[in-house]
Amino acid sequence: MAENRHKSLGLSDEEVLDLFRTMLMARKIDERMWLLNRAGKIPFVISCQGQEAAQVGASYALDRTKDYALPYYRDMGVVLSFGMTPQDLMLSGFAKAEDPNSGGRQMPGHFGQKKNRIVTGSSPVTTQVPHAVGIALAGKMEKKDFVSLVTFGEGSSNQGDFHEGANFAGVHKLPVIFMVENNKYAISVPVSKQLACEKVSDRAIGYGMPGYTVDGNDPLAVYEAVKAAADRGRNGEGPTLIETVSYRLTPHSSDDDDRTYREREEVDEAKKKDSIVTFANYLREQNILTEEIETEMNEEINQIVNDATDYAENASYAEAESAMKYVYEENEE
Amino acid sequence: MAVISYIQAVTQALREEMKRDDKVFVLGEDVGKRGGVFRATDGLYDEFGEDRVLDTPLAESAIAGVGIGAAMYGMRPVAEMQFADFIMPAVNQIISEAAKTRYRSNNDWSVPMTIRAPYGGGVHGALYHSQSVEAVFANQPGLKIVMPSTPYDVKGLLKASIRDNDPVLFFEHKRAYRLIKGEVPEEDYTLPIGKADVKREGSDITVITYGLCVHFALQAAEKLAEEGIDAHILDLRTVYPLDQQGIIEAASKTGKVLLVTEDNKEGGIISEVSAIISENCLFDLDAPVQRLAGPDVPSMPYAPTMEKFFMMNPDKVEKAMRDLAEF
């Protein structure tokens, strides 16, 4: 039997199975959204595929009862881990009134849900980075011990807001975890044309914080790195930069065609490292994911995704005139 | 009642709000130990400590963005942009984030933040220390833009801005800081954001303006009164969203309207005021609506000749008022 890696991280068999289940849930919701898009039922999809291990591994390393998440548009694994439901996500996909992210105002992938401390985001990339720093600053002022996790792509690590936010957090030693989900592409532009340094984590030294690069297909490696970063943050030791390296398995979005800029062989090669496959293999080797459990899990998730799809498809859109609401605070009758 | 300067009213409002509510804090460049380059936060660092009067790195997008994050958490940050001219790196945070947070989250999240910035010319500040930037932000629903003219309005409106549950841009005229003095109650009071204020009652012509230009118009009105011209002066105080009712009433009262700003002429606040008047007051007007503004050049030059050419002053306002009265 292969080495048990999760026990030494303090994770039980049940916990790693649950972690895998959340990864699989994200994958299956994502796959369903592509089907719905290609069937003409929803206008747009932007995918988490290939990044589930990093997203769920990082989230499970946090205290999801008090820490804050500032996800970017691919982070379905993060928001599911923080308490958003498959039904919530489908409501967002269909742009229905009950969508908790925005009530159907924003495109899918623009997450936000205050009750789960998932901070609302926009489309201009990297703007959430200074917000994560501000939330951590507020926590420090209020003498709380939560951390904020902010995620973004390697392309976003070139934006000024990354630099300004990271520097601010470094100067004020704030408990922020900056996690770059390096999926090798910013739409069509490969990482070689995005970065002059070898790794995004090389930039950490400029902000007075440690930087680590880990295998983004390995949820346990990501868990370990984020756990250590969260401990540092809670101990008042400041922020950490973590780069998780994986691969974007889908085109950028449902409106992109990645055949115009990358070879199929490259994608096929990356699929061999797909965490949904490799982590399942690990759990099978550990006799945690038995055939029986796997069948049951697949059936259960399929049922949940079907139910969520049906519910969202049949749900109501917001009233047209409700577009006038909530520009400013309103005193409701 | 104590007579204090415009900038002292800023400091007084900040101090009182910080005392009243632990969630209020100040952040910006040089706001701490130095007390601000204009001294608007003078004494606050000693009184409230470095955590609540936070010297930030020199990075405007972070000042706005970190403030937004803290506000979304539930704090009430008051961010200072050292000069309004330097707000530009923060525009994405202000327009894409602060302005849209409540709307995009369907009322789930909000940004109760105030951003203060000194604007305006006549201080030998040249192109990049003289600008009026309100028009950049004045078509962004979700934002409020307050531009007070008197110490009394500064105190009441700054307190209201800090207590407001949405983002407010609070532009302070830097030449008014020490030039303009006025009576300010020592007790706590707020003034309503979104309400214009009649600064002088009159019956012959109406002047609608804001900021330092209110004082130019008041001075001109005193001179013109000696000639028998009685001017009605409306101070917008909030330039976005505009007080439409206040504007319509003031314009209809005399039927002759002069709009004054020291900003460039085309596409500014007063152009929107003019549109409101033309939509609502056609049959009350006795003259074409007039705009008096800075020229459409990028900004105010440094040399005194060119600065004076650009800058609004009481003489320019007086002449425009007389011309309109004689129409």
XYZ file of C-alpha atoms in Angstrom:
660
model
C 0.000 0.000 0.000
C 1.247 3.514 -0.840
C 2.310 5.867 1.886
C -0.483 7.497 3.887
C 0.145 11.221 3.437
C -2.978 12.707 4.995
C -2.660 11.349 8.554
C 0.549 13.256 9.140
C -1.328 16.427 8.116
C -3.922 15.728 10.772
C -6.597 14.726 8.266
C -8.831 11.743 8.948
C -10.001 9.299 6.290
C -13.453 10.866 6.467
C -12.026 14.336 5.965
C -10.037 13.454 2.850
C -13.020 11.631 1.444
C -15.149 14.723 2.031
C -12.452 16.858 0.418
C -12.534 14.625 -2.654
C -16.296 14.703 -2.712
C -16.255 18.514 -2.877
C -13.694 18.403 -5.703
C -15.873 15.959 -7.605
C -18.971 18.043 -6.944
C -17.265 21.111 -8.435
C -16.192 19.114 -11.487
C -19.632 17.674 -12.078
C -21.438 21.000 -11.698
C -18.926 22.542 -14.076
C -19.419 19.770 -16.639
C -23.180 20.177 -16.398
C -22.892 23.908 -17.017
C -20.981 23.272 -20.244
C -23.730 20.905 -21.383
C -26.353 23.500 -20.560
C -24.371 26.138 -22.409
C -23.922 23.987 -25.515
C -27.634 23.151 -25.368
C -28.365 26.852 -25.482
C -29.865 26.986 -22.000
C -27.325 29.234 -20.288
C -25.355 31.977 -22.017
C -21.948 31.625 -20.385
C -19.650 29.288 -18.446
C -16.231 29.881 -16.960
C -14.568 26.809 -15.603
C -12.830 25.423 -12.542
C -11.659 22.256 -14.290
C -8.069 21.420 -13.458
C -7.977 23.627 -10.366
C -10.327 21.774 -8.005
C -7.489 20.268 -5.943
C -5.926 23.656 -5.247
C -9.274 25.302 -4.502
C -10.658 22.663 -2.189
C -7.314 21.753 -0.638
C -6.751 25.394 0.316
C -10.266 25.929 1.648
C -10.168 22.831 3.844
C -6.977 24.138 5.459
C -8.897 27.169 6.754
C -11.451 27.658 9.493
C -14.544 27.851 7.345
C -16.593 29.141 10.263
C -14.669 32.417 10.501
C -12.065 32.902 7.758
C -12.829 35.002 4.679
C -12.578 33.919 1.052
C -12.067 36.340 -1.827
C -12.320 34.034 -4.804
C -11.824 34.712 -8.486
C -14.081 33.550 -11.263
C -12.795 29.962 -11.464
C -13.156 29.203 -7.770
C -16.188 26.965 -7.690
C -14.207 24.622 -5.427
C -13.579 27.436 -2.958
C -17.167 28.615 -2.756
C -18.561 25.081 -2.447
C -16.126 24.495 0.414
C -17.229 27.711 2.093
C -20.894 26.729 2.037
C -22.388 27.756 -1.267
C -24.676 24.977 -2.522
C -24.919 23.347 -5.946
C -28.389 24.838 -6.213
C -26.992 28.313 -5.512
C -24.450 27.804 -8.288
C -27.052 26.601 -10.762
C -29.271 29.567 -9.929
C -26.312 31.761 -10.801
C -25.734 29.834 -14.036
C -29.343 30.416 -15.057
C -29.272 34.056 -13.756
C -32.349 33.538 -11.591
C -33.669 35.825 -8.882
C -32.739 33.467 -6.053
C -29.055 33.418 -7.042
C -27.382 34.411 -3.743
C -24.320 35.825 -5.507
C -26.103 38.611 -7.302
C -29.777 37.810 -7.885
C -28.990 37.204 -11.535
C -27.208 40.520 -12.002
C -23.727 39.155 -12.617
C -22.341 36.505 -14.953
C -21.655 33.083 -13.441
C -18.336 32.897 -11.603
C -18.804 36.292 -9.940
C -19.156 34.857 -6.493
C -20.336 36.472 -3.273
C -22.338 35.360 -0.258
C -22.009 37.309 2.933
C -23.382 34.663 5.283
C -20.527 32.377 4.227
C -17.917 35.193 4.168
C -17.457 34.813 0.419
C -16.686 38.366 -0.617
C -18.413 39.740 -3.725
C -16.217 40.063 -6.808
C -16.224 41.759 -10.200
C -14.805 41.111 -13.671
C -11.775 43.440 -13.710
C -9.166 41.028 -12.360
C -7.179 41.359 -9.127
C -9.322 44.094 -7.579
C -10.149 41.619 -4.796
C -6.526 41.529 -3.613
C -6.573 44.883 -1.772
C -10.022 43.962 -0.414
C -8.553 40.855 1.226
C -5.904 43.078 2.781
C -8.570 45.480 4.047
C -10.568 42.675 5.605
C -7.440 41.367 7.314
C -6.647 44.895 8.491
C -10.141 45.203 9.951
C -9.702 41.858 11.691
C -6.437 42.999 13.208
C -8.003 46.268 14.390
C -10.913 44.364 15.913
C -8.534 41.834 17.492
C -10.069 38.866 15.688
C -8.019 35.851 14.676
C -9.404 35.115 11.226
C -7.349 35.090 8.040
C -8.370 36.056 4.532
C -7.649 33.853 1.529
C -7.488 35.648 -1.782
C -7.081 33.713 -4.996
C -6.299 34.822 -8.527
C -4.569 33.633 -11.678
C -0.916 33.991 -12.645
C -1.915 36.599 -15.223
C -3.454 38.653 -12.420
C -0.166 38.592 -10.564
C 0.990 41.204 -13.075
C -1.657 43.721 -12.084
C -0.833 46.723 -9.949
C -3.437 45.727 -7.388
C -1.473 42.546 -6.674
C 1.663 44.546 -6.023
C -0.072 47.268 -4.013
C -2.063 44.797 -1.943
C 0.824 42.422 -1.258
C 3.103 45.275 -0.269
C 0.475 46.755 2.065
C -0.082 43.393 3.744
C 3.670 42.872 4.069
C 4.273 46.283 5.624
C 1.451 45.884 8.146
C 2.019 42.144 8.739
C -1.572 41.250 7.981
C -2.999 37.710 7.992
C -3.608 37.359 4.260
C -2.958 34.269 2.169
C -2.280 35.265 -1.427
C -2.856 32.163 -3.509
C -1.993 32.229 -7.199
C -3.700 29.459 -9.105
C -1.189 29.137 -11.904
C -3.047 27.286 -14.675
C -0.421 28.205 -17.293
C -2.663 30.432 -19.399
C -4.174 33.910 -19.230
C -6.825 33.274 -21.894
C -4.432 32.524 -24.800
C -1.193 33.929 -23.450
C 1.095 31.306 -21.892
C 2.918 31.839 -18.635
C 6.200 32.333 -20.523
C 4.786 35.569 -21.898
C 3.297 36.623 -18.562
C 6.228 36.284 -16.206
C 9.874 37.185 -16.497
C 10.653 35.285 -13.310
C 10.538 31.515 -13.122
C 7.811 31.279 -10.508
C 5.174 33.698 -9.260
C 6.300 32.825 -5.745
C 9.705 34.386 -6.541
C 7.964 37.730 -6.134
C 7.249 37.175 -2.447
C 10.629 38.397 -1.261
C 9.834 41.848 -2.610
C 6.918 42.050 -0.206
C 8.740 40.715 2.827
C 6.771 37.491 2.936
C 7.600 33.848 2.266
C 6.634 32.427 -1.116
C 6.018 28.797 -1.965
C 5.235 26.927 -5.154
C 3.310 23.688 -4.732
C 1.732 21.082 -6.987
C -1.756 22.387 -7.657
C -2.933 18.914 -8.631
C -2.169 17.645 -5.162
C -4.800 18.765 -2.652
C -2.702 17.538 0.263
C 0.325 19.602 -0.765
C -1.903 22.674 -1.099
C -3.598 21.897 2.213
C -0.246 21.696 3.962
C 1.019 24.981 2.525
C -2.190 26.906 3.249
C -2.454 25.463 6.757
C 1.045 26.697 7.542
C 0.208 30.096 6.047
C -2.989 30.349 8.094
C -1.041 29.477 11.257
C 1.504 32.180 10.446
C -1.273 34.689 9.894
C -3.054 33.855 13.131
C 0.235 34.079 15.020
C 0.738 37.632 13.814
C 3.600 36.679 11.493
C 2.004 38.241 8.439
C 1.045 37.210 4.931
C 2.183 34.344 2.698
C 2.278 33.936 -1.074
C 1.438 30.469 -2.365
C 1.525 29.461 -6.005
C -0.358 26.315 -6.973
C 0.668 24.972 -10.356
C -1.835 23.012 -12.380
C -3.407 23.334 -15.822
C -6.562 24.846 -17.253
C -8.267 21.827 -18.796
C -10.988 23.781 -20.618
C -10.922 26.794 -22.909
C -10.879 30.116 -21.031
C -14.655 30.302 -21.177
C -17.581 29.058 -23.232
C -16.802 31.840 -25.721
C -13.185 30.767 -26.267
C -11.667 28.156 -28.606
C -8.335 27.015 -27.222
C -7.513 25.023 -30.363
C -6.395 28.323 -31.879
C -3.456 28.666 -29.481
C -2.481 25.347 -27.894
C -1.859 21.802 -29.078
C -4.215 18.969 -28.196
C -1.219 16.856 -27.127
C -0.433 19.385 -24.427
C -3.986 19.233 -23.071
C -4.043 15.428 -23.233
C -0.767 15.294 -21.342
C -2.159 17.578 -18.625
C -5.254 15.403 -18.261
C -3.039 12.557 -17.059
C -2.317 14.680 -13.996
C -5.929 15.716 -13.470
C -6.460 15.746 -9.709
C -9.911 14.212 -10.003
C -8.140 11.135 -11.394
C -4.928 11.191 -9.379
C -6.444 11.969 -5.988
C -9.104 9.308 -6.552
C -6.276 6.856 -7.225
C -4.600 7.852 -3.972
C -7.824 7.319 -2.042
C -8.337 3.949 -3.701
C -4.823 2.894 -2.776
C -5.605 3.870 0.785
C -8.795 1.798 0.664
C -10.762 4.934 1.510
C -12.529 5.239 -1.805
C -13.903 1.755 -2.193
C -15.869 0.713 -5.244
C -19.032 0.811 -3.203
C -18.386 4.293 -1.830
C -17.418 5.580 -5.267
C -20.591 4.294 -6.894
C -22.670 5.739 -4.119
C -20.860 9.093 -4.263
C -21.286 9.384 -8.020
C -24.966 8.568 -7.830
C -25.512 11.012 -5.001
C -23.698 13.858 -6.754
C -25.463 13.184 -10.046
C -28.763 13.370 -8.248
C -27.831 16.646 -6.535
C -26.685 18.186 -9.825
C -29.851 17.021 -11.575
C -32.045 18.437 -8.835
C -30.130 21.708 -8.770
C -30.407 22.023 -12.553
C -34.150 21.362 -12.511
C -34.738 23.758 -9.658
C -32.724 26.551 -11.227
C -34.191 26.073 -14.680
C -37.718 26.341 -13.279
C -36.965 29.236 -10.917
C -38.102 32.762 -11.714
C -36.056 35.584 -13.125
C -35.961 38.839 -11.220
C -38.706 41.311 -12.155
C -37.451 43.629 -14.906
C -38.017 46.753 -12.815
C -36.004 45.287 -9.958
C -32.987 46.417 -12.003
C -33.636 49.779 -10.311
C -33.045 48.417 -6.815
C -30.009 48.610 -4.549
C -27.998 51.312 -6.223
C -27.874 52.860 -2.763
C -29.126 51.696 0.609
C -32.903 51.479 0.666
C -35.206 51.650 3.610
C -37.602 48.855 2.835
C -41.207 49.111 3.894
C -20.482 79.964 18.184
C -16.817 79.468 17.304
C -15.471 80.791 14.015
C -13.168 78.221 12.467
C -11.559 77.613 9.095
C -12.735 75.187 6.438
C -9.884 72.760 7.196
C -10.465 72.977 10.943
C -14.026 71.904 10.252
C -12.629 68.838 8.452
C -10.434 67.947 11.413
C -13.234 68.578 13.904
C -15.645 66.324 12.031
C -13.043 63.540 11.802
C -12.163 63.793 15.481
C -15.803 63.761 16.614
C -16.696 60.811 14.416
C -13.640 58.837 15.553
C -14.625 59.492 19.163
C -18.229 58.562 18.542
C -17.612 55.310 16.654
C -14.675 52.897 17.076
C -15.242 51.624 13.554
C -14.154 54.933 12.046
C -10.490 55.136 11.063
C -8.365 57.239 8.748
C -5.897 55.955 6.165
C -3.754 57.636 3.557
C -0.346 59.039 2.728
C 1.209 61.218 5.460
C -2.025 61.338 7.453
C -0.378 59.938 10.601
C 2.615 61.509 12.259
C 2.663 64.430 9.836
C -1.073 65.046 10.226
C -1.553 65.326 6.470
C 0.302 67.541 4.005
C -2.451 70.131 4.492
C -2.759 69.185 8.210
C -6.351 67.986 7.863
C -5.642 65.101 10.280
C -3.562 67.237 12.629
C -3.548 65.829 16.162
C -5.506 62.684 15.354
C -2.426 60.428 15.406
C -1.577 61.516 18.939
C -5.156 61.206 20.078
C -6.168 57.915 18.445
C -2.887 56.112 17.722
C -1.242 54.735 14.621
C -3.753 51.927 14.102
C -6.644 54.339 13.601
C -4.674 57.021 11.793
C -2.860 54.800 9.377
C 0.073 55.914 7.245
C -0.146 53.757 4.137
C 2.425 52.941 1.482
C 2.381 55.403 -1.423
C -0.162 53.526 -3.541
C -3.578 55.039 -4.198
C -5.302 51.937 -5.519
C -4.393 50.147 -2.292
C -5.628 53.073 -0.194
C -9.013 52.811 -1.888
C -9.000 49.020 -2.198
C -7.904 48.293 1.368
C -10.486 50.797 2.543
C -13.156 48.999 0.517
C -12.187 45.667 2.074
C -12.322 47.088 5.585
C -15.667 48.737 4.804
C -17.113 45.500 3.442
C -16.109 43.894 6.728
C -18.020 46.564 8.637
C -15.537 49.309 9.419
C -16.032 52.966 8.415
C -12.773 53.963 6.745
C -12.065 57.542 5.790
C -9.419 57.351 3.067
C -7.451 60.419 2.069
C -6.149 60.989 -1.436
C -3.405 63.536 -0.962
C -4.561 65.512 -3.995
C -7.649 64.851 -6.100
C -5.282 64.807 -9.086
C -3.721 61.625 -7.668
C -6.978 59.701 -7.370
C -6.597 58.298 -10.896
C -4.744 55.059 -9.959
C -7.691 54.333 -7.634
C -10.406 54.867 -10.225
C -10.837 51.148 -10.933
C -11.344 50.469 -7.240
C -13.766 53.375 -6.858
C -15.834 52.858 -10.010
C -15.637 49.094 -10.589
C -15.714 48.118 -6.933
C -17.002 50.661 -4.404
C -19.727 52.068 -6.645
C -21.042 48.670 -7.712
C -20.656 46.494 -4.633
C -24.180 46.903 -3.282
C -25.771 46.618 -6.698
C -23.798 43.641 -7.947
C -24.345 41.675 -4.755
C -28.088 42.397 -4.788
C -27.802 44.285 -1.492
C -25.756 41.580 0.268
C -22.544 43.628 0.612
C -21.955 47.360 0.954
C -19.080 49.835 1.188
C -19.603 52.467 3.903
C -16.439 54.376 3.030
C -15.600 58.035 2.624
C -12.781 59.156 0.331
C -11.590 62.689 1.028
C -9.502 64.603 -1.491
C -8.403 68.241 -1.821
C -9.219 69.642 -5.257
C -9.184 72.964 -7.041
C -6.806 75.676 -8.109
C -5.555 79.134 -7.397
C -2.686 77.860 -5.236
C 0.154 77.754 -7.796
C -0.406 74.027 -8.008
C -0.053 73.723 -11.775
C -1.495 70.912 -13.830
C -1.392 68.171 -11.228
C -2.220 69.946 -7.970
C -5.169 72.040 -9.184
C -7.666 69.798 -10.887
C -11.363 69.407 -10.341
C -12.078 65.709 -10.879
C -15.758 65.446 -9.931
C -16.966 65.011 -13.518
C -14.914 61.796 -13.813
C -17.118 60.213 -11.155
C -20.410 61.994 -11.751
C -22.001 59.389 -13.995
C -21.391 56.446 -11.704
C -24.576 55.383 -9.927
C -23.647 53.972 -6.544
C -21.330 56.869 -5.734
C -22.210 60.104 -3.967
C -20.062 63.199 -4.468
C -20.085 65.946 -1.850
C -18.332 69.296 -2.405
C -19.037 71.702 0.439
C -18.361 75.431 0.393
C -18.446 76.544 4.050
C -16.988 75.269 7.339
C -20.538 74.682 8.617
C -21.357 72.522 5.595
C -17.991 70.752 5.796
C -18.606 69.559 9.332
C -22.224 68.529 8.845
C -21.668 66.871 5.500
C -18.437 65.082 6.413
C -20.147 63.567 9.431
C -23.078 62.536 7.247
C -20.681 61.024 4.705
C -18.884 58.964 7.334
C -22.229 57.695 8.659
C -23.580 56.981 5.186
C -23.786 53.291 4.303
C -22.590 53.848 0.741
C -19.329 55.194 -0.690
C -18.980 58.979 -0.678
C -16.353 61.056 -2.451
C -15.789 64.167 -0.348
C -13.927 66.842 -2.301
C -12.510 69.746 -0.299
C -11.367 72.931 -2.030
C -7.737 73.337 -1.034
C -7.742 77.108 -1.441
C -10.766 77.283 0.822
C -8.885 75.380 3.558
C -7.520 78.529 5.211
C -9.221 81.258 3.185
C -12.763 80.457 4.210
C -13.834 80.816 7.826
C -17.249 80.593 9.372
C -19.346 79.821 12.407
C -19.528 76.160 13.318
C -21.471 74.755 16.282
C -19.367 72.731 18.677
C -22.149 70.206 19.117
C -22.862 67.232 16.901
C -24.981 67.766 13.769
C -25.264 66.343 10.284
C -26.544 67.809 7.032
C -28.424 65.836 4.389
C -26.384 64.508 1.458
C -28.221 65.153 -1.797
C -29.706 68.508 -0.756
C -28.669 71.801 -2.279
C -28.711 74.899 -0.091
C -29.827 78.455 -0.845
C -26.912 80.625 0.228
C -28.560 83.925 -0.759
C -32.177 84.719 -1.464
C -32.751 86.912 -4.517
C -35.274 87.636 -7.238
C -33.503 88.844 -10.402
C -31.053 86.136 -11.413
C -30.138 82.680 -10.149
C -26.569 81.481 -9.760
C -26.078 77.752 -9.254
C -22.598 76.633 -8.270
C -20.581 74.689 -5.676
C -17.334 74.746 -3.754
C -15.165 77.834 -3.661
C -17.159 79.424 -6.497
C -20.065 79.861 -4.064
C -17.990 82.516 -2.293
C -17.086 84.227 -5.558
C -20.777 84.378 -6.407
C -21.681 85.730 -2.950
C -19.052 88.453 -3.219
C -20.237 89.379 -6.694
C -23.836 89.434 -5.496
C -23.027 92.001 -2.785
C -21.512 94.322 -5.389
C -24.383 93.835 -7.789
C -26.885 94.541 -5.030
C -25.556 98.095 -4.999
C -26.571 98.301 -8.661
C -30.013 96.966 -7.845
C -29.409 93.421 -9.130
C -30.715 90.889 -6.630
C -29.100 87.455 -7.037
C -30.416 84.131 -5.795
C -27.550 81.731 -5.082
C -27.935 77.982 -4.840
C -25.021 75.905 -3.517
C -25.319 72.364 -4.896
C -23.246 70.909 -2.005
C -23.819 67.384 -3.411
C -22.892 67.248 -7.090
C -23.916 63.618 -7.612
C -26.685 62.616 -7.511
C -28.005 66.144 -8.012
C -30.850 67.744 -6.051
C -33.168 68.041 -9.031
C -36.012 69.635 -7.096
C -33.725 72.245 -5.563
C -32.313 73.089 -8.990
C -35.755 73.384 -10.602
C -37.039 75.638 -7.810
C -34.001 77.916 -7.932
C -34.068 78.184 -11.735
C -37.809 78.819 -11.878
C -37.624 81.481 -9.197
C -35.904 84.091 -11.393
C -35.999 82.598 -14.884
C -32.414 83.679 -15.519
C -29.765 81.130 -14.636
C -25.988 81.308 -14.505
C -24.087 78.102 -13.771
C -20.555 78.449 -12.430
C -17.696 76.005 -11.936
C -13.931 76.221 -11.975
C -13.816 72.839 -13.772
C -13.508 72.656 -17.555
C -16.670 73.648 -19.375
C -17.583 70.680 -21.538
C -19.095 67.630 -19.884
C -19.023 68.951 -16.348
C -21.462 68.999 -13.443
C -23.057 72.239 -14.567
C -23.794 70.767 -17.982
C -26.003 68.212 -16.244
C -27.610 70.998 -14.195
C -28.326 72.786 -17.458
C -29.981 69.653 -18.859
C -32.204 69.361 -15.782
C -33.278 72.980 -16.181
C -33.978 72.626 -19.898
C -36.038 69.487 -19.319
C -38.123 71.020 -16.566
C -38.149 74.815 -16.693
C -38.599 75.835 -20.343
C -41.658 78.007 -19.733
C -40.138 79.675 -16.674
C -36.984 80.850 -18.433
C -36.433 84.428 -19.534
C -32.917 83.932 -20.904
C -30.732 81.144 -22.246
C -29.031 79.225 -19.454
C -25.448 80.471 -19.177
C -22.365 78.478 -18.205
C -19.267 80.102 -16.769
C -16.410 77.631 -16.409
C -12.732 77.009 -16.899
C -11.514 76.715 -20.472
C -11.322 73.329 -22.170
C -7.593 72.867 -21.738
C -6.229 69.886 -19.806
C -5.526 71.686 -16.549
C -4.389 74.871 -14.865
C -0.889 76.050 -15.925
C 1.775 77.058 -13.405
C 2.757 80.553 -14.577
C 0.656 83.205 -12.786
C -0.578 84.737 -16.038
C -1.989 81.475 -17.326
C -3.191 80.337 -13.914
C -5.181 83.531 -13.503
C -6.561 83.107 -17.004
C -7.861 79.657 -16.117
C -8.982 80.224 -12.545
C -12.449 81.435 -11.626
C -12.623 84.659 -9.585
C -15.250 87.107 -8.286
C -14.722 89.529 -11.184
C -15.442 86.901 -13.827
C -18.546 85.823 -11.944
C -19.701 89.406 -11.425
C -19.407 90.197 -15.121
C -21.331 87.080 -16.134
C -24.033 87.856 -13.567
C -24.407 91.431 -14.789
C -24.572 90.325 -18.429
C -27.317 87.874 -17.572
C -29.249 90.422 -15.516
C -29.159 92.793 -18.458
C -30.323 90.187 -20.968
